[in-house]
C-alpha cells in the first residue's frame, strides 16, 4: 500500500474512532460528495439580503448544486427559532450567523454548536475562533454618522465619541434629542457594544454616555437610523452599524447628505459569530459554506457585501469598504474594542442596563 493511500486510510479510521479530525483534503472531498444529496443550506442570521448577495453568489459559483437560503432575523429571534424547531425535531438552521456575543455564549452553554474544525482555522486570528466550532464571518466596526447639511463644520462632526460629547456640551440646543444610537435594553447587539465600550474605557466611558444619553433617542434598527438622519430628524448617530450604513450610503446616493467616521478614541468592532448547529440536517453543505466564508475568496465576497473581512491576506484594495486591518490602522490598535465573548458581559447585564437606562433618562 502506497504511503499517501495509507495516510488517508489511517486518517479516516481515526476519524471514525473519534480520535482525530479527518484531514482537510479528505474531509472536503467527503463533504462535497455528501452535499450533493443535501442540495441546500439554511442560515439564520441578522444579515440583510443585500449583504448576503455577493457571498451567496460566489459560493454558488463554486458549488452550483447547492442552494443557500439565508433568513434575516433579529439576533434573539434567530436563536429562539432554532431552539423551538430543534426541540420538536423540525428542519431548522444548519448555520447561525449573528452579531450577539451574549446570546452566543448561552448557545454554547446549551451545547448547540457542532464542533467542526475548518481547514481555514490556521489562517485566522485567535480572537476570531473563541471555542471549537464557533468562527467569525466578519468583524464589523460601528461608526459615527452625520447629516452634513445640518452639522456644517468639521468641528461639529468630530471623529471621536469624546469629541461628540464636547460638541453636545458646547452647543446643547443643536443636538437636543437629535442624536440616536441602538437601544441597549432591547437589542443584544446594542447591549454588547455599549458594554464593551464602557468595559474598556471605564469611568471615562460612562461620563461620555451620560453626556450623550439625555440628547439621544435610541432606536431598534440601523435602517431606521439612516432614514431619519437623511431626513433631518436626527443630526447624527453614534455606534451606527457600518454593515447597514456604508453600502446603503454608496448605493442609494446619500453621500450628498451623510458623512461617517470611525471613532479614534475607541471603535467597537462586532465579532459576528458563525457556527454549524447541532440540529443541522445538512451538515456537509453547511461545512462547505463555513469553509468558503472563512477562505480568502470567501472573505473578499464578505467585503463586497458590505461586511468587514478580517483575514490578514485580504487587502483593502480587494473590497469596496473596510477591512479589519484598515480599521486598526485608522484608529490605532489600542483603540480597537473587540466585542467578543467575555463572560463578564453576562454577569453584569442587569447592573449595566440599569445604569445605562439612568444615563439615558429612561425608566428603570
Tab-separated table of C-alpha atoms in Angstrom:
chain	number	residue	atom	x	y	z
A	1	UNK	CA	0.000	0.000	0.000
A	2	UNK	CA	1.429	3.378	-1.014
A	3	UNK	CA	2.283	5.876	1.711
A	4	UNK	CA	-0.277	8.549	0.639
A	5	UNK	CA	-3.100	5.997	0.462
A	6	UNK	CA	-2.088	4.536	3.814
A	7	UNK	CA	-2.044	8.038	5.337
A	8	UNK	CA	-5.554	8.828	4.154
A	9	UNK	CA	-6.820	5.415	5.302
A	10	UNK	CA	-5.358	5.890	8.783
A	11	UNK	CA	-6.837	9.385	8.966
A	12	UNK	CA	-10.271	8.045	8.055
A	13	UNK	CA	-10.035	5.242	10.624
A	14	UNK	CA	-9.002	7.740	13.310
A	15	UNK	CA	-11.913	9.998	12.404
A	16	UNK	CA	-14.382	7.101	12.579
A	17	UNK	CA	-12.985	6.202	16.003
A	18	UNK	CA	-13.336	9.773	17.194
A	19	UNK	CA	-9.616	10.010	17.839
A	20	UNK	CA	-8.676	12.729	15.365
A	21	UNK	CA	-10.277	15.098	12.845
A	22	UNK	CA	-10.409	13.975	9.247
A	23	UNK	CA	-7.670	15.619	7.189
A	24	UNK	CA	-8.701	18.766	5.334
A	25	UNK	CA	-8.429	17.294	1.826
A	26	UNK	CA	-10.232	14.074	2.719
A	27	UNK	CA	-12.896	15.917	4.736
A	28	UNK	CA	-13.602	18.323	1.876
A	29	UNK	CA	-13.962	15.518	-0.664
A	30	UNK	CA	-16.343	13.679	1.629
A	31	UNK	CA	-18.372	16.854	2.312
A	32	UNK	CA	-18.677	17.580	-1.398
A	33	UNK	CA	-19.942	14.063	-2.045
A	34	UNK	CA	-22.472	14.146	0.816
A	35	UNK	CA	-23.632	17.685	-0.018
A	36	UNK	CA	-24.899	16.530	-3.426
A	37	UNK	CA	-27.672	14.623	-1.698
A	38	UNK	CA	-28.428	17.512	0.684
A	39	UNK	CA	-28.824	20.152	-2.035
A	40	UNK	CA	-29.190	23.213	0.215
A	41	UNK	CA	-28.087	25.004	3.382
A	42	UNK	CA	-30.357	27.051	5.659
A	43	UNK	CA	-28.888	30.020	7.559
A	44	UNK	CA	-30.463	32.105	10.324
A	45	UNK	CA	-28.766	35.478	10.640
A	46	UNK	CA	-29.180	39.181	11.248
A	47	UNK	CA	-27.528	39.960	7.914
A	48	UNK	CA	-29.629	41.611	5.207
A	49	UNK	CA	-30.180	40.062	1.799
A	50	UNK	CA	-28.110	42.748	0.062
A	51	UNK	CA	-25.169	41.916	2.356
A	52	UNK	CA	-25.518	38.193	1.718
A	53	UNK	CA	-25.820	38.624	-2.062
A	54	UNK	CA	-22.135	38.594	-3.128
A	55	UNK	CA	-21.298	35.815	-0.644
A	56	UNK	CA	-24.074	33.513	-1.813
A	57	UNK	CA	-23.347	34.259	-5.474
A	58	UNK	CA	-19.654	33.397	-5.087
A	59	UNK	CA	-20.466	30.252	-3.087
A	60	UNK	CA	-22.994	29.093	-5.687
A	61	UNK	CA	-20.422	29.597	-8.452
A	62	UNK	CA	-18.165	27.153	-6.615
A	63	UNK	CA	-20.872	24.696	-5.568
A	64	UNK	CA	-23.648	25.168	-8.176
A	65	UNK	CA	-25.756	22.248	-6.920
A	66	UNK	CA	-26.223	23.918	-3.511
A	67	UNK	CA	-28.936	26.465	-2.789
A	68	UNK	CA	-28.412	28.857	0.131
A	69	UNK	CA	-31.402	30.280	1.988
A	70	UNK	CA	-30.361	32.997	4.447
A	71	UNK	CA	-33.112	34.442	6.620
A	72	UNK	CA	-32.644	37.932	8.066
A	73	UNK	CA	-33.869	37.679	11.666
A	74	UNK	CA	-33.064	39.564	14.834
A	75	UNK	CA	-30.239	38.006	16.889
A	76	UNK	CA	-32.529	36.806	19.655
A	77	UNK	CA	-35.129	35.574	17.161
A	78	UNK	CA	-32.534	33.539	15.250
A	79	UNK	CA	-31.631	31.546	18.361
A	80	UNK	CA	-35.180	31.274	19.732
A	81	UNK	CA	-36.479	29.997	16.401
A	82	UNK	CA	-33.711	27.411	16.321
A	83	UNK	CA	-34.460	26.256	19.890
A	84	UNK	CA	-38.174	25.942	19.152
A	85	UNK	CA	-37.702	23.990	15.916
A	86	UNK	CA	-34.904	21.765	17.218
A	87	UNK	CA	-36.942	20.811	20.295
A	88	UNK	CA	-39.623	19.212	18.085
A	89	UNK	CA	-37.125	17.905	15.518
A	90	UNK	CA	-38.314	20.175	12.703
A	91	UNK	CA	-35.995	21.387	9.948
A	92	UNK	CA	-34.045	24.285	11.387
A	93	UNK	CA	-30.928	26.325	10.761
A	94	UNK	CA	-27.869	24.475	9.528
A	95	UNK	CA	-25.830	27.596	10.328
A	96	UNK	CA	-26.411	30.568	12.599
A	97	UNK	CA	-24.507	33.783	11.779
A	98	UNK	CA	-25.341	36.694	14.063
A	99	UNK	CA	-23.698	39.554	15.942
A	100	UNK	CA	-24.727	38.931	19.552
A	101	UNK	CA	-21.974	37.662	21.864
A	102	UNK	CA	-24.202	37.264	24.936
A	103	UNK	CA	-26.701	35.040	23.121
A	104	UNK	CA	-23.834	33.114	21.535
A	105	UNK	CA	-22.423	32.329	24.971
A	106	UNK	CA	-25.793	30.992	26.092
A	107	UNK	CA	-25.994	28.928	22.887
A	108	UNK	CA	-22.542	27.497	23.606
A	109	UNK	CA	-23.574	26.695	27.199
A	110	UNK	CA	-26.543	24.736	25.848
A	111	UNK	CA	-24.127	22.625	23.762
A	112	UNK	CA	-25.793	23.526	20.474
A	113	UNK	CA	-22.596	24.178	18.479
A	114	UNK	CA	-21.368	21.453	16.142
A	115	UNK	CA	-17.617	21.254	16.968
A	116	UNK	CA	-16.484	21.432	13.357
A	117	UNK	CA	-12.815	22.230	12.705
A	118	UNK	CA	-12.406	24.106	9.427
A	119	UNK	CA	-9.205	23.719	7.397
A	120	UNK	CA	-9.136	27.549	7.250
A	121	UNK	CA	-8.590	27.807	11.026
A	122	UNK	CA	-4.804	28.165	10.792
A	123	UNK	CA	-5.158	31.342	8.689
A	124	UNK	CA	-7.476	33.049	11.180
A	125	UNK	CA	-6.540	35.149	14.243
A	126	UNK	CA	-7.112	33.517	17.620
A	127	UNK	CA	-9.758	36.035	18.724
A	128	UNK	CA	-11.917	35.013	15.750
A	129	UNK	CA	-12.406	31.394	16.917
A	130	UNK	CA	-13.367	31.606	20.608
A	131	UNK	CA	-14.472	27.985	21.059
A	132	UNK	CA	-14.357	24.879	18.908
A	133	UNK	CA	-16.886	25.226	16.115
A	134	UNK	CA	-17.599	28.955	16.537
A	135	UNK	CA	-15.937	31.198	13.967
A	136	UNK	CA	-16.183	34.813	12.862
A	137	UNK	CA	-17.711	35.588	9.492
A	138	UNK	CA	-16.928	39.320	9.754
A	139	UNK	CA	-15.508	41.872	12.197
A	140	UNK	CA	-17.765	44.879	11.759
A	141	UNK	CA	-16.965	48.278	13.292
A	142	UNK	CA	-19.615	50.704	14.460
A	143	UNK	CA	-19.258	54.293	13.311
A	144	UNK	CA	-20.304	57.897	13.782
A	145	UNK	CA	-22.810	59.102	11.165
A	146	UNK	CA	-23.747	62.748	10.499
A	147	UNK	CA	-26.157	64.762	8.395
A	148	UNK	CA	-23.624	67.200	6.985
A	149	UNK	CA	-26.321	69.609	5.807
A	150	UNK	CA	-27.237	70.146	9.465
A	151	UNK	CA	-23.785	69.808	11.023
A	152	UNK	CA	-21.960	72.032	8.581
A	153	UNK	CA	-18.500	72.421	10.090
A	154	UNK	CA	-15.761	69.897	10.703
A	155	UNK	CA	-15.830	70.851	14.380
A	156	UNK	CA	-19.478	69.801	14.588
A	157	UNK	CA	-18.617	66.418	13.030
A	158	UNK	CA	-15.809	65.022	15.215
A	159	UNK	CA	-14.152	61.639	14.689
A	160	UNK	CA	-14.316	60.580	18.338
A	161	UNK	CA	-17.058	59.965	20.859
A	162	UNK	CA	-15.385	62.291	23.354
A	163	UNK	CA	-15.310	64.942	20.621
A	164	UNK	CA	-19.038	64.470	20.013
A	165	UNK	CA	-19.701	64.785	23.741
A	166	UNK	CA	-17.692	68.027	23.797
A	167	UNK	CA	-19.829	69.402	20.968
A	168	UNK	CA	-23.017	68.465	22.830
A	169	UNK	CA	-21.798	70.377	25.870
A	170	UNK	CA	-20.800	73.339	23.703
A	171	UNK	CA	-23.980	73.525	21.589
A	172	UNK	CA	-26.681	71.631	23.510
A	173	UNK	CA	-29.602	73.068	21.532
A	174	UNK	CA	-28.153	71.904	18.215
A	175	UNK	CA	-28.032	68.286	19.394
A	176	UNK	CA	-31.024	68.290	21.779
A	177	UNK	CA	-32.816	64.927	21.333
A	178	UNK	CA	-31.450	64.808	17.793
A	179	UNK	CA	-28.863	62.071	18.284
A	180	UNK	CA	-29.594	58.380	18.026
A	181	UNK	CA	-27.960	55.033	18.782
A	182	UNK	CA	-29.043	51.433	19.268
A	183	UNK	CA	-31.248	50.697	22.270
A	184	UNK	CA	-29.125	48.574	24.599
A	185	UNK	CA	-32.200	47.397	26.521
A	186	UNK	CA	-33.904	45.711	23.571
A	187	UNK	CA	-31.128	44.541	21.250
A	188	UNK	CA	-28.367	42.008	22.140
A	189	UNK	CA	-26.072	43.610	19.538
A	190	UNK	CA	-26.545	47.021	21.187
A	191	UNK	CA	-26.029	45.775	24.727
A	192	UNK	CA	-22.801	44.037	23.744
A	193	UNK	CA	-21.225	47.025	22.009
A	194	UNK	CA	-22.194	49.540	24.740
A	195	UNK	CA	-20.911	47.155	27.408
A	196	UNK	CA	-17.619	46.589	25.557
A	197	UNK	CA	-17.100	50.344	25.108
A	198	UNK	CA	-17.598	51.080	28.807
A	199	UNK	CA	-15.677	47.976	29.870
A	200	UNK	CA	-12.583	49.236	28.040
A	201	UNK	CA	-12.959	52.961	28.793
A	202	UNK	CA	-14.181	52.636	32.365
A	203	UNK	CA	-15.463	55.706	34.186
A	204	UNK	CA	-14.490	57.940	31.278
A	205	UNK	CA	-16.799	55.891	29.071
A	206	UNK	CA	-19.696	56.330	31.489
A	207	UNK	CA	-19.065	60.085	31.644
A	208	UNK	CA	-19.265	60.284	27.836
A	209	UNK	CA	-22.508	58.283	27.722
A	210	UNK	CA	-24.018	60.414	30.489
A	211	UNK	CA	-23.353	63.486	28.331
A	212	UNK	CA	-24.761	61.957	25.163
A	213	UNK	CA	-27.625	59.994	26.721
A	214	UNK	CA	-30.035	62.850	27.537
A	215	UNK	CA	-29.733	64.143	23.943
A	216	UNK	CA	-30.250	60.708	22.392
A	217	UNK	CA	-33.343	58.857	21.244
A	218	UNK	CA	-32.390	55.172	20.954
A	219	UNK	CA	-33.664	53.140	18.011
A	220	UNK	CA	-34.080	49.432	17.407
A	221	UNK	CA	-32.632	49.202	13.887
A	222	UNK	CA	-29.878	50.677	11.746
A	223	UNK	CA	-32.068	51.193	8.668
A	224	UNK	CA	-34.408	53.420	10.679
A	225	UNK	CA	-31.449	55.455	11.893
A	226	UNK	CA	-30.173	56.008	8.356
A	227	UNK	CA	-33.585	57.122	7.107
A	228	UNK	CA	-34.148	59.555	9.975
A	229	UNK	CA	-30.658	61.062	9.731
A	230	UNK	CA	-31.079	61.527	5.987
A	231	UNK	CA	-34.461	63.179	6.544
A	232	UNK	CA	-33.022	65.511	9.186
A	233	UNK	CA	-34.987	64.182	12.154
A	234	UNK	CA	-31.625	63.318	13.689
A	235	UNK	CA	-28.392	65.216	13.138
A	236	UNK	CA	-26.347	62.102	13.686
A	237	UNK	CA	-25.810	58.705	15.272
A	238	UNK	CA	-23.070	57.033	17.250
A	239	UNK	CA	-22.371	53.296	17.362
A	240	UNK	CA	-24.096	53.086	13.968
A	241	UNK	CA	-23.736	49.804	12.090
A	242	UNK	CA	-21.203	50.029	9.274
A	243	UNK	CA	-22.863	46.956	7.742
A	244	UNK	CA	-26.181	48.753	7.424
A	245	UNK	CA	-24.795	52.175	6.641
A	246	UNK	CA	-21.818	52.034	4.270
A	247	UNK	CA	-23.404	50.067	1.461
A	248	UNK	CA	-26.682	51.980	1.629
A	249	UNK	CA	-24.814	55.279	1.591
A	250	UNK	CA	-22.879	54.307	-1.531
A	251	UNK	CA	-25.663	52.615	-3.480
A	252	UNK	CA	-28.519	54.954	-2.608
A	253	UNK	CA	-26.730	58.225	-3.351
A	254	UNK	CA	-26.684	59.504	0.207
A	255	UNK	CA	-23.146	60.925	0.027
A	256	UNK	CA	-24.550	64.423	-0.606
A	257	UNK	CA	-26.254	64.350	2.794
A	258	UNK	CA	-24.373	61.916	5.022
A	259	UNK	CA	-20.831	61.585	6.311
A	260	UNK	CA	-19.283	58.987	8.600
A	261	UNK	CA	-16.177	58.453	10.730
A	262	UNK	CA	-14.502	55.780	12.800
A	263	UNK	CA	-14.127	56.712	16.466
A	264	UNK	CA	-10.453	57.352	17.126
A	265	UNK	CA	-10.877	57.198	20.897
A	266	UNK	CA	-12.437	53.720	20.813
A	267	UNK	CA	-14.186	51.910	17.949
A	268	UNK	CA	-16.182	48.840	18.990
A	269	UNK	CA	-15.779	46.048	16.436
A	270	UNK	CA	-18.550	43.467	16.499
A	271	UNK	CA	-17.216	39.932	16.163
A	272	UNK	CA	-20.038	38.360	14.125
A	273	UNK	CA	-20.246	34.712	15.104
A	274	UNK	CA	-20.958	31.788	12.780
A	275	UNK	CA	-21.374	28.105	13.586
A	276	UNK	CA	-22.923	24.902	12.322
A	277	UNK	CA	-25.712	23.864	14.679
A	278	UNK	CA	-26.065	20.553	16.483
A	279	UNK	CA	-29.505	20.077	14.923
A	280	UNK	CA	-28.356	20.841	11.375
A	281	UNK	CA	-29.797	18.353	8.903
A	282	UNK	CA	-27.465	19.379	6.052
A	283	UNK	CA	-24.098	19.348	7.783
A	284	UNK	CA	-21.986	18.640	4.718
A	285	UNK	CA	-23.408	21.638	2.849
A	286	UNK	CA	-23.000	23.731	5.997
A	287	UNK	CA	-19.379	22.648	6.310
A	288	UNK	CA	-18.643	23.720	2.739
A	289	UNK	CA	-20.292	27.093	3.359
A	290	UNK	CA	-18.309	27.731	6.554
A	291	UNK	CA	-15.062	26.768	4.824
A	292	UNK	CA	-15.842	29.073	1.921
A	293	UNK	CA	-16.880	32.058	4.054
A	294	UNK	CA	-13.620	31.811	6.009
A	295	UNK	CA	-11.386	31.369	2.954
A	296	UNK	CA	-9.606	34.289	1.301
A	297	UNK	CA	-12.019	34.100	-1.630
A	298	UNK	CA	-14.980	33.999	0.718
A	299	UNK	CA	-13.737	36.894	2.828
A	300	UNK	CA	-13.403	39.047	-0.283
A	301	UNK	CA	-17.041	38.219	-1.059
A	302	UNK	CA	-17.892	39.112	2.555
A	303	UNK	CA	-16.290	42.517	1.969
A	304	UNK	CA	-18.136	43.065	-1.294
A	305	UNK	CA	-21.386	42.525	0.593
A	306	UNK	CA	-20.622	45.386	2.970
A	307	UNK	CA	-19.444	43.256	5.878
A	308	UNK	CA	-15.869	43.619	7.124
A	309	UNK	CA	-13.349	40.877	6.274
A	310	UNK	CA	-10.621	40.255	8.829
A	311	UNK	CA	-8.204	37.785	7.263
A	312	UNK	CA	-4.757	39.418	7.061
A	313	UNK	CA	-4.393	38.329	3.415
A	314	UNK	CA	-7.412	40.382	2.267
A	315	UNK	CA	-6.103	43.860	1.326
A	316	UNK	CA	-8.236	46.991	1.446
A	317	UNK	CA	-7.914	47.249	-2.357
A	318	UNK	CA	-9.827	43.968	-2.778
A	319	UNK	CA	-13.069	45.247	-1.214
A	320	UNK	CA	-15.198	48.392	-1.620
A	321	UNK	CA	-15.418	49.347	2.045
A	322	UNK	CA	-13.406	48.400	5.135
A	323	UNK	CA	-11.174	45.585	6.319
A	324	UNK	CA	-10.331	44.874	9.931
A	325	UNK	CA	-6.735	45.883	9.242
A	326	UNK	CA	-7.805	49.219	7.727
A	327	UNK	CA	-9.910	49.968	10.813
A	328	UNK	CA	-6.980	49.147	13.084
A	329	UNK	CA	-4.616	51.266	11.008
A	330	UNK	CA	-7.016	54.238	11.153
A	331	UNK	CA	-7.767	54.286	14.888
A	332	UNK	CA	-4.709	52.508	16.259
A	333	UNK	CA	-4.631	49.023	17.754
A	334	UNK	CA	-5.206	50.340	21.300
A	335	UNK	CA	-8.469	51.935	20.159
A	336	UNK	CA	-9.963	48.812	18.572
A	337	UNK	CA	-12.526	47.445	21.036
A	338	UNK	CA	-13.281	43.844	20.098
A	339	UNK	CA	-16.841	43.000	21.122
A	340	UNK	CA	-16.139	39.368	21.859
A	341	UNK	CA	-17.131	36.540	24.162
A	342	UNK	CA	-16.339	37.899	27.623
A	343	UNK	CA	-18.278	36.052	30.335
A	344	UNK	CA	-18.350	39.212	32.423
A	345	UNK	CA	-20.790	40.590	29.863
A	346	UNK	CA	-23.371	38.049	31.034
A	347	UNK	CA	-22.667	38.533	34.724
A	348	UNK	CA	-23.012	42.319	34.601
A	349	UNK	CA	-26.021	42.601	32.296
A	350	UNK	CA	-28.711	43.630	34.795
A	351	UNK	CA	-26.469	46.060	36.640
A	352	UNK	CA	-25.130	47.565	33.432
A	353	UNK	CA	-28.550	48.075	31.841
A	354	UNK	CA	-29.868	49.721	34.989
A	355	UNK	CA	-27.010	52.210	34.894
A	356	UNK	CA	-27.364	52.647	31.125
A	357	UNK	CA	-31.065	53.493	31.409
A	358	UNK	CA	-30.299	56.039	34.116
A	359	UNK	CA	-27.703	57.659	31.860
A	360	UNK	CA	-30.263	57.925	29.041
A	361	UNK	CA	-33.089	59.161	31.229
A	362	UNK	CA	-35.161	56.028	30.639
A	363	UNK	CA	-37.458	54.383	33.187
A	364	UNK	CA	-35.792	51.646	35.196
